[in-house]
Amino acid sequence: MHASRNEVVYLDNNATTRIAPEVFEAMVPFLTEHYGNPSSAYSFGKRVEGHLKEAREKVAGLLGATPKEIIFTSCGTESDNAAIWSALQTTGKKHIVTTQVEHSAIMNQTDWLEKNGYGVTRLPVAADGTLKIEDVEKAIRDDTAIVSIMWANNETGVLFPVEEIASLCRKKGVLFHTDAVQTPGKIDLRGVAKSDIDFLSMSGHKLHAPKGVGVLYVKRRTKILPYVIGGGQERGKRGGTENVASIMGLGRASELALERLTDEQTRVRVLRDRFEDALLEKLPDLYINGKRNQRLPNTSNIAFDFVEAEAILMMLDKNGICASSGSACTTGSLDPSHVLSAMGLTPARARSCVRFSFSHYNSDADIDYALQVIPPMIEKLRAMSPLSANHPDNFNYDVEAAREKEEKLMAQTMAAINE
Ligand SMILES: *Cc1c(COP(=O)(O)O)cnc(C)c1O
């Protein structure tokens, strides 16, 4: 069965993306006839190695880098973990500087390191999600091994000035890593190789390539120790037989990301801005997280005061729209997003936030449909919400009482939706 792309209106492109048809096409021969091991001595395998080289060149092109600076990994998470781990090993130092708003790949790894004897400084962000460069400078110590700061936030799209931060780190003699998983195809990365960035992570499934393949860019002359230890693959920098088909897909996806950069920065940006403007016009008590000119062109993170994001997502789902709340609500916990909390949103407002993230494959019709569905849906949910009578300022009430009230509200809303 071949799923139609119009089965859902997919507005969750920061979570994952559809595989581009061109990418799929580039992969197929490597899932069928070209199954040789690229490390084999005979030509049937060697041929595959030649194709891997082409894919590596294409990925390098995205960063203005050379193929030798590209290491293929199993995912963005592995790339993130590998960069931090390698920096700790090669420097022998025990302190890491990062932010309070990183993806769980960095956040949970640094949590683990902290519990195991390493020092971690997590820099705060301002209400608009931005970071002060002076804070980075102040946080660097003599025993700092690496500074790891994401390029674009996955929940809000807020961008950090990582090239500037990288220069600062270089001056201080500290390694710099950036989790750039959200950026390819959305912003121009071709200056990376000329910057002072030592390590950069990307992930296939965020740029219309498959899940389960990632990239770690390592600047020429920056030392790297393998995180996955095994055979001599990836020039001894990452063991394990290459995920050939996915790497071929990622090569093609990198070309497409460059070709579509203008579309993403103009047409997709216009779709996103129209979506935000229309919602702001149609609904009161709406707040958009992060300033427009400091965000990725494809991301909207919106607070719908007085309503639980989980209720909104359920109703969106019923209408065939995919979006997400940034928070890790999978376990049914109502903990608000760590990113929105760091920006100073009250727990109640943070729990009302929904992330919409667009891509090349979204059309004006998708936006029209979402704009037709969302305003009446929010009005309906607000009409059911006992919080609506309150002013947003009243959200600073006792957390426990608020939690209880919200849990009750959630149960009621879910019951009403499921009627
Ligand atoms: C998705 C994502 C990751 C993780 O990538 P995987 O390939 O899913 O492991 C890391 N960082 C950010 C910012 C992401 O959005």
GROMACS .gro file of C-alpha atoms in nm, residues 111-309:
model
  199
  111ASP     CA    1   2.263   1.520   3.303
  112TRP     CA    2   2.425   1.177   3.307
  113LEU     CA    3   2.774   1.328   3.295
  114GLU     CA    4   2.686   1.559   3.583
  115LYS     CA    5   2.572   1.263   3.792
  116ASN     CA    6   2.901   1.094   3.712
  117GLY     CA    7   3.148   1.355   3.826
  118TYR     CA    8   3.155   1.609   3.543
  119GLY     CA    9   3.070   1.976   3.579
  120VAL     CA   10   2.794   2.123   3.363
  121THR     CA   11   2.695   2.489   3.326
  122ARG     CA   12   2.353   2.535   3.164
  123LEU     CA   13   2.308   2.888   3.037
  124PRO     CA   14   1.968   3.055   3.073
  125VAL     CA   15   1.779   3.224   2.789
  126ALA     CA   16   1.580   3.549   2.779
  127ALA     CA   17   1.201   3.569   2.749
  128ASP     CA   18   1.233   3.573   2.370
  129GLY     CA   19   1.447   3.259   2.383
  130THR     CA   20   1.774   3.431   2.293
  131LEU     CA   21   2.111   3.380   2.458
  132LYS     CA   22   2.365   3.638   2.579
  133ILE     CA   23   2.711   3.584   2.437
  134GLU     CA   24   2.862   3.742   2.751
  135ASP     CA   25   2.705   3.459   2.951
  136VAL     CA   26   2.893   3.206   2.739
  137GLU     CA   27   3.219   3.393   2.795
  138LYS     CA   28   3.165   3.408   3.172
  139ALA     CA   29   3.083   3.037   3.191
  140ILE     CA   30   3.404   2.916   3.029
  141ARG     CA   31   3.655   2.792   3.288
  142ASP     CA   32   4.009   2.657   3.277
  143ASP     CA   33   3.871   2.305   3.296
  144THR     CA   34   3.607   2.355   3.024
  145ALA     CA   35   3.640   2.083   2.760
  146ILE     CA   36   3.365   2.193   2.523
  147VAL     CA   37   3.085   2.441   2.471
  148SER     CA   38   2.777   2.282   2.309
  149ILE     CA   39   2.502   2.515   2.193
  150MET     CA   40   2.230   2.429   1.944
  151TRP     CA   41   2.197   2.635   1.626
  152ALA     CA   42   1.817   2.642   1.614
  153ASN     CA   43   1.577   2.532   1.883
  154ASN     CA   44   1.354   2.243   1.777
  155GLU     CA   45   1.056   2.363   1.983
  156THR     CA   46   1.055   2.736   1.907
  157GLY     CA   47   1.285   2.772   1.606
  158VAL     CA   48   1.484   3.042   1.793
  159LEU     CA   49   1.834   3.079   1.647
  160PHE     CA   50   2.157   3.121   1.842
  161PRO     CA   51   2.460   3.310   1.704
  162VAL     CA   52   2.674   2.996   1.699
  163GLU     CA   53   2.940   3.120   1.457
  164GLU     CA   54   3.010   3.414   1.687
  165ILE     CA   55   3.012   3.184   1.991
  166ALA     CA   56   3.249   2.948   1.807
  167SER     CA   57   3.496   3.235   1.750
  168LEU     CA   58   3.483   3.322   2.117
  169CYS     CA   59   3.553   2.959   2.210
  170ARG     CA   60   3.841   2.942   1.966
  171LYS     CA   61   3.995   3.252   2.126
  172LYS     CA   62   3.961   3.087   2.466
  173GLY     CA   63   4.105   2.759   2.340
  174VAL     CA   64   3.785   2.564   2.404
  175LEU     CA   65   3.621   2.323   2.159
  176PHE     CA   66   3.278   2.417   2.021
  177HIS     CA   67   2.993   2.188   1.912
  178THR     CA   68   2.658   2.283   1.770
  179ASP     CA   69   2.349   2.067   1.735
  180ALA     CA   70   2.239   2.191   1.393
  181VAL     CA   71   1.983   1.917   1.337
  182GLN     CA   72   1.703   2.169   1.271
  183THR     CA   73   1.892   2.388   1.024
  184PRO     CA   74   1.969   2.217   0.689
  185GLY     CA   75   1.752   2.351   0.410
  186LYS     CA   76   1.619   2.626   0.639
  187ILE     CA   77   1.928   2.843   0.675
  188ASP     CA   78   2.246   2.862   0.467
  189LEU     CA   79   2.518   2.653   0.631
  190ARG     CA   80   2.782   2.688   0.361
  191GLY     CA   81   2.991   2.914   0.586
  192VAL     CA   82   3.042   2.641   0.847
  193ALA     CA   83   3.379   2.520   0.720
  194LYS     CA   84   3.513   2.877   0.731
  195SER     CA   85   3.380   2.932   1.085
  196ASP     CA   86   3.544   2.820   1.409
  197ILE     CA   87   3.284   2.547   1.468
  198ASP     CA   88   3.469   2.224   1.559
  199PHE     CA   89   3.176   1.981   1.563
  200LEU     CA   90   2.829   2.000   1.407
  201SER     CA   91   2.546   1.746   1.420
  202MET     CA   92   2.279   1.677   1.159
  203SER     CA   93   2.012   1.408   1.120
  204GLY     CA   94   1.873   1.260   0.798
  205HIS     CA   95   1.508   1.247   0.896
  206LYS     CA   96   1.489   1.620   0.963
  207LEU     CA   97   1.576   1.699   0.600
  208HIS     CA   98   1.359   1.460   0.399
  209ALA     CA   99   1.605   1.167   0.420
  210PRO     CA  100   1.537   0.850   0.623
  211LYS     CA  101   1.542   0.801   0.998
  212GLY     CA  102   1.846   0.627   1.141
  213VAL     CA  103   2.123   0.817   0.968
  214GLY     CA  104   2.313   1.117   1.099
  215VAL     CA  105   2.620   1.326   1.036
  216LEU     CA  106   2.895   1.453   1.258
  217TYR     CA  107   3.100   1.725   1.092
  218VAL     CA  108   3.446   1.746   1.247
  219LYS     CA  109   3.663   2.039   1.146
  220ARG     CA  110   3.994   1.955   0.982
  221ARG     CA  111   4.264   1.920   1.250
  222THR     CA  112   4.009   1.894   1.536
  223LYS     CA  113   4.084   1.572   1.724
  224ILE     CA  114   3.811   1.308   1.735
  225LEU     CA  115   3.800   0.971   1.909
  226PRO     CA  116   3.541   0.718   1.795
  227TYR     CA  117   3.232   0.691   2.016
  228VAL     CA  118   3.126   0.367   1.847
  229ILE     CA  119   3.438   0.152   1.856
  230GLY     CA  120   3.468  -0.127   1.600
  231GLY     CA  121   3.603  -0.169   1.249
  232GLY     CA  122   3.797   0.097   1.066
  233GLN     CA  123   3.496   0.246   0.889
  234GLU     CA  124   3.468   0.622   0.845
  235ARG     CA  125   3.850   0.644   0.846
  236GLY     CA  126   3.861   0.493   1.192
  237LYS     CA  127   3.634   0.759   1.336
  238ARG     CA  128   3.312   0.557   1.369
  239GLY     CA  129   3.293   0.179   1.370
  240GLY     CA  130   3.009  -0.016   1.211
  241THR     CA  131   2.922  -0.102   0.851
  242GLU     CA  132   2.781   0.204   0.681
  243ASN     CA  133   2.404   0.242   0.640
  244VAL     CA  134   2.465   0.265   0.266
  245ALA     CA  135   2.113   0.322   0.132
  246SER     CA  136   2.032   0.585   0.392
  247ILE     CA  137   2.362   0.762   0.334
  248MET     CA  138   2.286   0.769  -0.040
  249GLY     CA  139   1.948   0.919   0.048
  250LEU     CA  140   2.108   1.175   0.273
  251GLY     CA  141   2.345   1.276  -0.007
  252ARG     CA  142   2.051   1.342  -0.238
  253ALA     CA  143   1.860   1.518   0.042
  254SER     CA  144   2.157   1.751   0.096
  255GLU     CA  145   2.146   1.856  -0.270
  256LEU     CA  146   1.772   1.914  -0.245
  257ALA     CA  147   1.814   2.114   0.076
  258LEU     CA  148   2.046   2.354  -0.107
  259GLU     CA  149   1.816   2.376  -0.409
  260ARG     CA  150   1.515   2.445  -0.188
  261LEU     CA  151   1.674   2.691   0.050
  262THR     CA  152   1.516   2.985  -0.129
  263ASP     CA  153   1.173   2.821  -0.125
  264GLU     CA  154   1.205   2.757   0.248
  265GLN     CA  155   1.315   3.115   0.318
  266THR     CA  156   1.050   3.280   0.101
  267ARG     CA  157   0.742   3.071   0.023
  268VAL     CA  158   0.748   2.859   0.339
  269ARG     CA  159   0.824   3.167   0.550
  270VAL     CA  160   0.526   3.344   0.394
  271LEU     CA  161   0.302   3.044   0.472
  272ARG     CA  162   0.422   3.047   0.832
  273ASP     CA  163   0.376   3.423   0.871
  274ARG     CA  164   0.029   3.412   0.715
  275PHE     CA  165  -0.065   3.133   0.955
  276GLU     CA  166   0.051   3.335   1.256
  277ASP     CA  167  -0.104   3.662   1.139
  278ALA     CA  168  -0.441   3.503   1.072
  279LEU     CA  169  -0.453   3.329   1.410
  280LEU     CA  170  -0.352   3.650   1.591
  281GLU     CA  171  -0.627   3.831   1.410
  282LYS     CA  172  -0.895   3.570   1.473
  283LEU     CA  173  -0.820   3.475   1.835
  284PRO     CA  174  -0.756   3.679   2.150
  285ASP     CA  175  -0.510   3.568   2.422
  286LEU     CA  176  -0.259   3.423   2.178
  287TYR     CA  177   0.118   3.453   2.221
  288ILE     CA  178   0.387   3.355   1.976
  289ASN     CA  179   0.709   3.233   2.132
  290GLY     CA  180   1.030   3.383   1.993
  291LYS     CA  181   1.063   3.686   1.767
  292ARG     CA  182   0.991   3.627   1.402
  293ASN     CA  183   1.323   3.755   1.268
  294GLN     CA  184   1.517   3.546   1.522
  295ARG     CA  185   1.352   3.218   1.429
  296LEU     CA  186   1.380   2.950   1.162
  297PRO     CA  187   1.151   3.036   0.871
  298ASN     CA  188   0.935   2.725   0.922
  299THR     CA  189   0.853   2.721   1.294
  300SER     CA  190   0.563   2.863   1.496
  301ASN     CA  191   0.524   2.793   1.864
  302ILE     CA  192   0.197   2.936   1.988
  303ALA     CA  193   0.046   2.973   2.335
  304PHE     CA  194  -0.333   2.933   2.332
  305ASP     CA  195  -0.404   3.064   2.681
  306PHE     CA  196  -0.670   2.883   2.890
  307VAL     CA  197  -0.644   2.561   2.687
  308GLU     CA  198  -0.431   2.249   2.731
  309ALA     CA  199  -0.205   2.173   2.435
   0.00000   0.00000   0.00000
